[in-house]
Structures are given as structure tokens and as C-alpha cells.
PDB file of C-alpha atoms in Angstrom:
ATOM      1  CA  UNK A   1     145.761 166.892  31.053  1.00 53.00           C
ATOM      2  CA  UNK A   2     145.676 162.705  31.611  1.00 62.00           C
ATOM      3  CA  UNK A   3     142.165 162.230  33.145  1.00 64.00           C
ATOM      4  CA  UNK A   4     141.946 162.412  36.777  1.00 66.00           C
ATOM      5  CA  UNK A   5     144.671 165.065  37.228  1.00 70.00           C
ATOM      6  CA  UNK A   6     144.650 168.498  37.639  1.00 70.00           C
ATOM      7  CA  UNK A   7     146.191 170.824  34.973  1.00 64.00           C
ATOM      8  CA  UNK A   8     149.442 172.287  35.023  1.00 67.00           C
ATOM      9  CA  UNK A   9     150.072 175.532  36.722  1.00 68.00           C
ATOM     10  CA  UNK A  10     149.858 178.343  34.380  1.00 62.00           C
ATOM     11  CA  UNK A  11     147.747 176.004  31.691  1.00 63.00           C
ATOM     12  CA  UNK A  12     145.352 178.572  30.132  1.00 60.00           C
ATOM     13  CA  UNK A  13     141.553 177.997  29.588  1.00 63.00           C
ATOM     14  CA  UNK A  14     141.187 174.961  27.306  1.00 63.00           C
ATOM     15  CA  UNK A  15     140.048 175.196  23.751  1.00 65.00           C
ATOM     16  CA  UNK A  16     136.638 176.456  22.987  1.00 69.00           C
ATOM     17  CA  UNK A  17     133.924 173.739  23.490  1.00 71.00           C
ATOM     18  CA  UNK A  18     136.367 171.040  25.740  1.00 68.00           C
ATOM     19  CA  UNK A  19     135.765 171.438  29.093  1.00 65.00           C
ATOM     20  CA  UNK A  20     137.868 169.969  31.939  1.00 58.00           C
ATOM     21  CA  UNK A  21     137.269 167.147  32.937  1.00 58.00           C
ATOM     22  CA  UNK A  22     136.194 166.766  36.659  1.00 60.00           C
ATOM     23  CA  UNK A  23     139.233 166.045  39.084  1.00 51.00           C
ATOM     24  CA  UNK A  24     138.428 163.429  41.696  1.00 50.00           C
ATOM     25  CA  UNK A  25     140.857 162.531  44.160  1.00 49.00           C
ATOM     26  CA  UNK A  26     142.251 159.580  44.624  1.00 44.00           C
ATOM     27  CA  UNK A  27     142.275 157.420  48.054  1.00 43.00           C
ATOM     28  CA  UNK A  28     144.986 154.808  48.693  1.00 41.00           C
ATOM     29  CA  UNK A  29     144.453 152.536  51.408  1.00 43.00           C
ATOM     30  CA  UNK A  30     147.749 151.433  53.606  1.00 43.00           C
ATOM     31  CA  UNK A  31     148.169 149.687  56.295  1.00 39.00           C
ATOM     32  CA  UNK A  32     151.239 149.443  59.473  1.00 40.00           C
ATOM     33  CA  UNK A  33     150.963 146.719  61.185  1.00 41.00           C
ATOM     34  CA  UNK A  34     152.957 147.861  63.856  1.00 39.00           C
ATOM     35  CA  UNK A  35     151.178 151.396  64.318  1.00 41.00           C
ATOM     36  CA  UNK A  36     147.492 149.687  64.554  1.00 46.00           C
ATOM     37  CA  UNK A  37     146.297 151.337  61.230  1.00 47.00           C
ATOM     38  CA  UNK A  38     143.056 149.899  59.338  1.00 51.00           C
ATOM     39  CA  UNK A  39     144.278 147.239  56.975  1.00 49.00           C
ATOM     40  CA  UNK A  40     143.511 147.518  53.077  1.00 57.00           C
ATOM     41  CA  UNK A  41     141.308 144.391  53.994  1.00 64.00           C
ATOM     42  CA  UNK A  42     139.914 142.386  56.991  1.00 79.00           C
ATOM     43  CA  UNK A  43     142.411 139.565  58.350  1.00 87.00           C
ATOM     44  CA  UNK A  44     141.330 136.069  57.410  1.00 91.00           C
ATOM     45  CA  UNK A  45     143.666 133.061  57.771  1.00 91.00           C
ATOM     46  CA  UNK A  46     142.700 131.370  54.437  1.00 93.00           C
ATOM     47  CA  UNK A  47     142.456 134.512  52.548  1.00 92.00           C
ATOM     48  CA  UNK A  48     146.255 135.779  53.602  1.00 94.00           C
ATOM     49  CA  UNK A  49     147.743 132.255  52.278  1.00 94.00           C
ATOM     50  CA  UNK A  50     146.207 132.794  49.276  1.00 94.00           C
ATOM     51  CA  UNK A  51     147.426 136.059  49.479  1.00 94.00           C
ATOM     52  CA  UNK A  52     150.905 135.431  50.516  1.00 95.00           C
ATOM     53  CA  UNK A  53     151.362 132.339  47.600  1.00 96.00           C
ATOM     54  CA  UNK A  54     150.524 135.575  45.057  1.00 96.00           C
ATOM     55  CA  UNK A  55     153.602 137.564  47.054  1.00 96.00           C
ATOM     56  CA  UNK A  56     155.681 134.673  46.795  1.00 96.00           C
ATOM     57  CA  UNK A  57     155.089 134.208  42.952  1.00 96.00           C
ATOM     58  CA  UNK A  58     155.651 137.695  42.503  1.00 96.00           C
ATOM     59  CA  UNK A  59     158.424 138.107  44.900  1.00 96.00           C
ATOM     60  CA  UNK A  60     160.397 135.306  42.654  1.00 95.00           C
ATOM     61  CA  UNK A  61     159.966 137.119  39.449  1.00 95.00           C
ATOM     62  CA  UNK A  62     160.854 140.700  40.431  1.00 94.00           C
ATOM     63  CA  UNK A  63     163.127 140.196  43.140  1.00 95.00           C
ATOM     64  CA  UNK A  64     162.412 143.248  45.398  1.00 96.00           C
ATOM     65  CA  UNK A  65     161.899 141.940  49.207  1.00 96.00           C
ATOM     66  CA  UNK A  66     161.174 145.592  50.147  1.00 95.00           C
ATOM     67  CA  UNK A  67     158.039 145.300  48.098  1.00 95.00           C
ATOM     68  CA  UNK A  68     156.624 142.270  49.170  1.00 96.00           C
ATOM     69  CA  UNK A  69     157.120 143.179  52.907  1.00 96.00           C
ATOM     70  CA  UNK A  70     154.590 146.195  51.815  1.00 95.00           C
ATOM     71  CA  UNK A  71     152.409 143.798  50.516  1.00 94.00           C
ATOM     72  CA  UNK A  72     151.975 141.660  53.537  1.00 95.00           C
ATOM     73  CA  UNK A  73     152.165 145.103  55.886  1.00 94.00           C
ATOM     74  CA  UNK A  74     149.220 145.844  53.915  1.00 92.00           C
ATOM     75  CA  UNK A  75     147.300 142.628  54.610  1.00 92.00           C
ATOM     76  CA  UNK A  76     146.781 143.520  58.250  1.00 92.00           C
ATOM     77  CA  UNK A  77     148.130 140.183  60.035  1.00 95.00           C
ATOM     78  CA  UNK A  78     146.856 140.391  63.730  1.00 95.00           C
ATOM     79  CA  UNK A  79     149.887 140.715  66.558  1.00 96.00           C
ATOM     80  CA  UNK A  80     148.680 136.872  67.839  1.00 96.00           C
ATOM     81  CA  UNK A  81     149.019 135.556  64.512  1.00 96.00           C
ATOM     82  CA  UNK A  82     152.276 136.837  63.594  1.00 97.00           C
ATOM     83  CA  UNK A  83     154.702 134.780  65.268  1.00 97.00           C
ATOM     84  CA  UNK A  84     152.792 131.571  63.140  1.00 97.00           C
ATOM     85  CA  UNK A  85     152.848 133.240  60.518  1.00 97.00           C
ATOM     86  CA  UNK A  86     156.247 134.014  60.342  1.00 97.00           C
ATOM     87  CA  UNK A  87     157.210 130.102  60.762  1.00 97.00           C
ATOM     88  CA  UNK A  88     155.301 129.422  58.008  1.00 97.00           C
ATOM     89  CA  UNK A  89     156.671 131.780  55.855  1.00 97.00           C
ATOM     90  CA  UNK A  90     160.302 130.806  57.337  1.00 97.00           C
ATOM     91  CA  UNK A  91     159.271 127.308  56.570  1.00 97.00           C
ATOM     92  CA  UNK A  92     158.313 128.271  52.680  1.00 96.00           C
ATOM     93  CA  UNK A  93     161.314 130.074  52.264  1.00 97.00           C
ATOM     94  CA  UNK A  94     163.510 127.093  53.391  1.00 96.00           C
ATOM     95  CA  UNK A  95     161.551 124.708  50.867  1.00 96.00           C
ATOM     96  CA  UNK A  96     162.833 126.778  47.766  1.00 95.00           C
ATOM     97  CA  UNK A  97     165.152 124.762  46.082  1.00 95.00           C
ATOM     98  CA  UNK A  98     166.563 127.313  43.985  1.00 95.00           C
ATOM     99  CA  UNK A  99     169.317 129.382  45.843  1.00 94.00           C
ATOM    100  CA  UNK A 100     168.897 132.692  44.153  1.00 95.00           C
ATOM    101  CA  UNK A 101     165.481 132.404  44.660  1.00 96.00           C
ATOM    102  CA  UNK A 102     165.838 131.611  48.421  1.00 96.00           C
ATOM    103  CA  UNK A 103     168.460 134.188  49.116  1.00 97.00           C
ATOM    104  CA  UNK A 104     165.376 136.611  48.035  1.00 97.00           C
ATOM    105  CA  UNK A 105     162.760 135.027  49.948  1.00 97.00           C
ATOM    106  CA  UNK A 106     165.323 135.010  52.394  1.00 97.00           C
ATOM    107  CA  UNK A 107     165.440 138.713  52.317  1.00 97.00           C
ATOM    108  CA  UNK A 108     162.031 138.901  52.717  1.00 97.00           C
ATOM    109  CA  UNK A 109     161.750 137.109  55.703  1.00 97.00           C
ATOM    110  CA  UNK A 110     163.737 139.587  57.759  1.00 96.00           C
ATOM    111  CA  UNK A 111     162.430 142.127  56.241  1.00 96.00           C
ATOM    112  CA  UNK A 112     159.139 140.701  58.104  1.00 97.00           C
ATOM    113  CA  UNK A 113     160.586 142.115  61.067  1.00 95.00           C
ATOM    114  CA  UNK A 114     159.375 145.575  60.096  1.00 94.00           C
ATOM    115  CA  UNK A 115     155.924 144.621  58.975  1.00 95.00           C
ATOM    116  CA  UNK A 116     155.246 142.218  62.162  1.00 96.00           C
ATOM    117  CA  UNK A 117     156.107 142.988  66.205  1.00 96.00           C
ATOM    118  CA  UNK A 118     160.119 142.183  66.372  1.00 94.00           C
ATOM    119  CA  UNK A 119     158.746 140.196  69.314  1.00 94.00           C
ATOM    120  CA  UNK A 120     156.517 138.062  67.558  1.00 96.00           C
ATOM    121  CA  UNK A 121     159.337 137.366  64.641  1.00 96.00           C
ATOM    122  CA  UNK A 122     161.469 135.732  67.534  1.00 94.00           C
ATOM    123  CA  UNK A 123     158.664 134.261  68.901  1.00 95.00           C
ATOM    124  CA  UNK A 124     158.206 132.273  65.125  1.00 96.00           C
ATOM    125  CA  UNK A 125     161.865 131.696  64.873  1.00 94.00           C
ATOM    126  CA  UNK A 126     161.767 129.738  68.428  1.00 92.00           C
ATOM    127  CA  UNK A 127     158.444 127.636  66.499  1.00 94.00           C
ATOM    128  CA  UNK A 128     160.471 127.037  63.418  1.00 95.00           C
ATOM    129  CA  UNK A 129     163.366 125.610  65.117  1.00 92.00           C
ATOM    130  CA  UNK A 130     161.384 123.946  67.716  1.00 91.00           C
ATOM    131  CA  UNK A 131     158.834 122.503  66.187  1.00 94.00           C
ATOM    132  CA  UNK A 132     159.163 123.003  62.215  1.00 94.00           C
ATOM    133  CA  UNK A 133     163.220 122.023  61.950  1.00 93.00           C
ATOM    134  CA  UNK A 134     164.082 118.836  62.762  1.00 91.00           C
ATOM    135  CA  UNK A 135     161.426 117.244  60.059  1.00 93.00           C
ATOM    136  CA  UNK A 136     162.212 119.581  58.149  1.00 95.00           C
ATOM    137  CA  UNK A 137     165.957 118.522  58.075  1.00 92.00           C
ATOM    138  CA  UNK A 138     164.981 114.844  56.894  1.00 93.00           C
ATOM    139  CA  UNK A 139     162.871 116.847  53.610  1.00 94.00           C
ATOM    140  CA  UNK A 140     165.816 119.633  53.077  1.00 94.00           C
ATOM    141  CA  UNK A 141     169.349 117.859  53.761  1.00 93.00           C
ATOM    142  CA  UNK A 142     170.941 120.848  53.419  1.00 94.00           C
ATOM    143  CA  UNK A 143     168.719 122.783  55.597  1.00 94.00           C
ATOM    144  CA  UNK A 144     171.567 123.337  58.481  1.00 91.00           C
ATOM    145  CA  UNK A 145     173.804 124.535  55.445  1.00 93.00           C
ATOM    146  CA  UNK A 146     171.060 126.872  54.534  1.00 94.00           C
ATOM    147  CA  UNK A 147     170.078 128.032  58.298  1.00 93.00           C
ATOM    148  CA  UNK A 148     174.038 128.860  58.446  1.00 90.00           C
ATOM    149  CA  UNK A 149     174.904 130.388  55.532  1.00 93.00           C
ATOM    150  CA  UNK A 150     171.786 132.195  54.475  1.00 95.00           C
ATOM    151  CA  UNK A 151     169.691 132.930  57.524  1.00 94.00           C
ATOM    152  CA  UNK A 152     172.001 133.499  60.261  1.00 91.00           C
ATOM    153  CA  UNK A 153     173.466 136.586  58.441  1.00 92.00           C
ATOM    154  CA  UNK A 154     170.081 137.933  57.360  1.00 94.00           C
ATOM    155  CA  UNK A 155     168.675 137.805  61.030  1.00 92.00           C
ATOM    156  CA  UNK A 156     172.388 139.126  62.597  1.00 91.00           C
ATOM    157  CA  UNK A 157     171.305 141.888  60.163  1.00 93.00           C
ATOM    158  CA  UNK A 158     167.838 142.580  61.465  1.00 94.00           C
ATOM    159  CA  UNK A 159     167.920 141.609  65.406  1.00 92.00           C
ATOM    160  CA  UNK A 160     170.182 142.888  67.605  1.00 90.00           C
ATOM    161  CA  UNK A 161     172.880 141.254  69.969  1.00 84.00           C
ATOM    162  CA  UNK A 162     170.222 140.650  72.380  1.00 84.00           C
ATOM    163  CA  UNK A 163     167.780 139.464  70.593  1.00 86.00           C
ATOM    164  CA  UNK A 164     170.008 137.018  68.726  1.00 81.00           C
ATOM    165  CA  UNK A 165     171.030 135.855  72.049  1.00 79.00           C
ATOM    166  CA  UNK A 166     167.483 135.522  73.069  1.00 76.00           C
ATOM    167  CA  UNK A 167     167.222 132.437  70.832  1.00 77.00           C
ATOM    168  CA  UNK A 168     170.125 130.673  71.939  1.00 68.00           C
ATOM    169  CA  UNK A 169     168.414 127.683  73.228  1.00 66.00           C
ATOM    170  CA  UNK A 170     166.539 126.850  70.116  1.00 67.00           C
ATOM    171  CA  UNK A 171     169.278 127.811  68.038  1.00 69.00           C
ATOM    172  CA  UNK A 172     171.852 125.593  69.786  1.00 61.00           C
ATOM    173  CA  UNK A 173     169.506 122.406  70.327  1.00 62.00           C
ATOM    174  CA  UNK A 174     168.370 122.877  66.351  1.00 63.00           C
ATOM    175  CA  UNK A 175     171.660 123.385  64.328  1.00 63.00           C
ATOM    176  CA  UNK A 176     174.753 124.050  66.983  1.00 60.00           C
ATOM    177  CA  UNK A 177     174.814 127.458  66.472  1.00 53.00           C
ATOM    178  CA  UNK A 178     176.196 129.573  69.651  1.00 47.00           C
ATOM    179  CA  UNK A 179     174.484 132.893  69.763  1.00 48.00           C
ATOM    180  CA  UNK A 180     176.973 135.997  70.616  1.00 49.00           C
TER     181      UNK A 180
END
């Protein structure tokens, strides 16, 4: 057998003079957010952007949002850091000047709203479109374009009705949008 697995069922005794090697079991470390598990690693603001520019580099090459969501489940982000967090993130993500590449990211950001509190994603969509939007618009010109056509349906995806409606305010003062 590989090293570091058990043999097959039914595997005999092996050869005269190899002996099996010794089986050790293997410990994976993961982490949910949401359910207050240990994190793979202790939370440090520097140390998660670093992290989070690897998931981003990765996340453009392989394309699976599902997979980086993991990764930053794993990296333990505090419930009162989240909703920052999350704007930042949102904020990246808008940047990208490559549609197909943006459409992912875009992905990823709602899947964020299983790796953080729901309540702290809404709370970092208010920041973005409060505080992080209208600058942003002079940077991205086609950012209302992009809020329209490829966030809106991601987060009518994620949030419910209510939630949705929740941000109505900061939706409708940032890009027109009414909220159902």
C-alpha cells in the first residue's frame, strides 16, 4: 500500500522481510465561521490580505468560487470584521477589468454569504455603497453597469426578499435601483 494508508481488506501478510509500514492518521484542520469552530490559523488583519490576494490569484486561474469561499471560511475572519471585509472584497471584485474574470469573483462574493454572518454581508454591502461607491464610480465608469448587471442578480440569488429590501436606501441613493 501508498505510505500512510492502511492495506486493503483481505491483503495477505506482505512478503517475507517487508514489513508494513506504520499507519499514522492524518488530521485536517477546518474551520466554520458561522458555527464558532477553531480556525486553521489565528485571525490577523495583514496576514488575511495577504491571504485573500493568494485566493484571488488562484480564484482567477481555476475558476471555482465554491473553493475559494472554503479558503477564506478557513481563515477564521472574526464576526466584527466581516462586514469590512466583505466591502473590501466587494470593492476588489468591482476593480477587475476583465468581465469573465469578475463574473467569477463575482460569484465568490455571494458565496461569502455562507462563510461570513448573512448579517454582516449586508452590513458591508450598506459600506460599499455608502462609503466605497461613489469614488469608486469616477475610477470604474461602468461600475453602475456592473452593480446592475452582475451583482444585483448574484445577491437576488443569495439574500432573500427581505433582506434585499433591507438595503433599499443605499441601493437607491447609490445606483437607482428599487429593491422589491
Amino acid at each position: 500500500p501508498p505510505p500512510g494508508l492502511p492495506p486493503p481488506p483481505g491483503l495477505g501478510e506482505p512478503p517475507p522481510g517487508l514489513p508494513f509500514p506504520e499507519v499514522k492518521p492524518v488530521v485536517v484542520a477546518v474551520s466554520n465561521c458561522k458555527q464558532g469552530a477553531p480556525a486553521a490559523f489565528e485571525y490577523m488583519p495583514q496576514a488575511f490580505r495577504r491571504e485573500l490576494a493568494n485566493i484571488m490569484r488562484e480564484l482567477r486561474l481555476h475558476k471555482n468560487p465554491g473553493l475559494a469561499v472554503g479558503q477564506v471560511r478557513v481563515c477564521g475572519v472574526p464576526q466584527q470584521r466581516q462586514a469590512a471585509e466583505f466591502a473590501d472584497i466587494l470593492t476588489c471584485v468591482a476593480e477587475e477589468s476583465r468581465g469573465p474574470v469578475r463574473r467569477t469573483c463575482m460569484a465568490f462574493v455571494g458565496g461569502l454569504t455562507k462563510a461570513f454572518e448573512k448579517e454582516e454581508c449586508i452590513k458591508g454591502l450598506r459600506m460599499f455603497f455608502d462609503e466605497v461607491y461613489p469614488d469608486l464610480c469616477t475610477e470604474v465608469l461602468r461600475l453602475p453597469n456592473i452593480v446592475m448587471t452582475e451583482l444585483m442578480p448574484t445577491l437576488k440569488v443569495v439574500l432573500e426578499e427581505g433582506e434585499l429590501s433591507a438595503l433599499k436606501p443605499s441601493l437607491f441613493d447609490a445606483v437607482g435601483y428599487h429593491a422589491p
